PDB file of C-alpha atoms in Angstrom:
ATOM      1  CA  MET A   1     120.882  57.729  91.751  1.00  0.00           C
ATOM      2  CA  LYS A   2     121.772  60.591  89.116  1.00  0.00           C
ATOM      3  CA  ALA A   3     118.883  59.002  87.006  1.00  0.00           C
ATOM      4  CA  LEU A   4     116.288  59.357  89.782  1.00  0.00           C
ATOM      5  CA  LEU A   5     117.153  62.857  90.593  1.00  0.00           C
ATOM      6  CA  SER A   6     117.193  64.158  87.306  1.00  0.00           C
ATOM      7  CA  SER A   7     113.732  62.717  86.502  1.00  0.00           C
ATOM      8  CA  ARG A   8     110.997  65.237  85.690  1.00  0.00           C
ATOM      9  CA  PRO A   9     108.554  64.061  88.458  1.00  0.00           C
ATOM     10  CA  VAL A  10     111.293  64.500  91.100  1.00  0.00           C
ATOM     11  CA  LEU A  11     112.334  67.753  89.631  1.00  0.00           C
ATOM     12  CA  TRP A  12     108.952  69.170  89.736  1.00  0.00           C
ATOM     13  CA  PHE A  13     108.518  67.880  93.273  1.00  0.00           C
ATOM     14  CA  LEU A  14     111.800  69.642  94.389  1.00  0.00           C
ATOM     15  CA  PHE A  15     110.981  72.834  92.552  1.00  0.00           C
ATOM     16  CA  LEU A  16     107.296  73.187  93.926  1.00  0.00           C
ATOM     17  CA  PHE A  17     108.105  72.136  97.436  1.00  0.00           C
ATOM     18  CA  ASN A  18     111.211  73.979  98.048  1.00  0.00           C
ATOM     19  CA  LEU A  19     109.532  76.853  96.617  1.00  0.00           C
ATOM     20  CA  VAL A  20     106.568  76.684  99.153  1.00  0.00           C
ATOM     21  CA  VAL A  21     109.013  76.229 102.170  1.00  0.00           C
ATOM     22  CA  ALA A  22     111.231  79.065 100.872  1.00  0.00           C
ATOM     23  CA  ILE A  23     107.862  81.284 100.936  1.00  0.00           C
ATOM     24  CA  ALA A  24     106.578  79.977 104.149  1.00  0.00           C
ATOM     25  CA  ALA A  25     109.886  79.898 106.249  1.00  0.00           C
ATOM     26  CA  PRO A  26     109.969  83.808 106.794  1.00  0.00           C
ATOM     27  CA  LEU A  27     106.408  83.842 107.984  1.00  0.00           C
ATOM     28  CA  ILE A  28     106.635  80.954 110.423  1.00  0.00           C
ATOM     29  CA  ASP A  29     110.275  81.960 112.000  1.00  0.00           C
ATOM     30  CA  ASP A  30     111.120  85.522 111.952  1.00  0.00           C
ATOM     31  CA  SER A  31     114.657  84.945 113.154  1.00  0.00           C
ATOM     32  CA  ALA A  32     117.676  84.725 111.205  1.00  0.00           C
ATOM     33  CA  MET A  33     117.368  80.982 110.937  1.00  0.00           C
ATOM     34  CA  GLY A  34     114.117  81.689 109.000  1.00  0.00           C
ATOM     35  CA  ILE A  35     115.797  83.977 106.441  1.00  0.00           C
ATOM     36  CA  ALA A  36     118.642  81.442 106.093  1.00  0.00           C
ATOM     37  CA  THR A  37     116.140  78.407 105.483  1.00  0.00           C
ATOM     38  CA  SER A  38     114.344  80.574 102.995  1.00  0.00           C
ATOM     39  CA  ILE A  39     117.504  81.515 100.998  1.00  0.00           C
ATOM     40  CA  GLY A  40     118.613  77.936 101.125  1.00  0.00           C
ATOM     41  CA  MET A  41     115.105  76.468  99.879  1.00  0.00           C
ATOM     42  CA  ALA A  42     115.275  79.155  97.150  1.00  0.00           C
ATOM     43  CA  VAL A  43     118.460  78.248  95.725  1.00  0.00           C
ATOM     44  CA  VAL A  44     117.557  74.383  95.765  1.00  0.00           C
ATOM     45  CA  SER A  45     114.153  75.470  93.874  1.00  0.00           C
ATOM     46  CA  LEU A  46     116.185  77.668  91.508  1.00  0.00           C
ATOM     47  CA  GLY A  47     118.286  74.614  90.673  1.00  0.00           C
ATOM     48  CA  ALA A  48     115.421  72.328  90.078  1.00  0.00           C
ATOM     49  CA  GLY A  49     113.666  74.804  88.164  1.00  0.00           C
ATOM     50  CA  ALA A  50     116.947  75.477  86.049  1.00  0.00           C
ATOM     51  CA  ALA A  51     117.274  71.726  85.417  1.00  0.00           C
ATOM     52  CA  LEU A  52     113.611  71.357  84.266  1.00  0.00           C
ATOM     53  CA  PHE A  53     114.030  74.519  81.725  1.00  0.00           C
ATOM     54  CA  LYS A  54     117.386  72.756  80.481  1.00  0.00           C
ATOM     55  CA  GLY A  55     115.716  69.523  79.843  1.00  0.00           C
ATOM     56  CA  ARG A  56     112.847  71.149  78.087  1.00  0.00           C
ATOM     57  CA  ALA A  57     115.342  73.211  75.717  1.00  0.00           C
ATOM     58  CA  GLN A  58     117.346  69.815  74.944  1.00  0.00           C
ATOM     59  CA  ARG A  59     114.367  68.216  73.763  1.00  0.00           C
ATOM     60  CA  ALA A  60     113.086  70.714  71.515  1.00  0.00           C
TER      61      ALA A  60
END
C-alpha cells in the first residue's frame, strides 16, 4: 500500500484534488464545517505536495 500511495501519479492526484476541494469547500458551505473541511483538505494537499518535492530532491 505504501508503494502505491507514494507513486508520483497518486501524489499528483492527491495534491490537485485536495487543493481544489480546499478552495471550493468554503465557497459551497459557509458554515464551520466548510471551513474545517477546507483546512483538512489543505493539510492533505500540503502533505502530498511535500512528498512530491521530497521525491524530486532525492532524485537530483
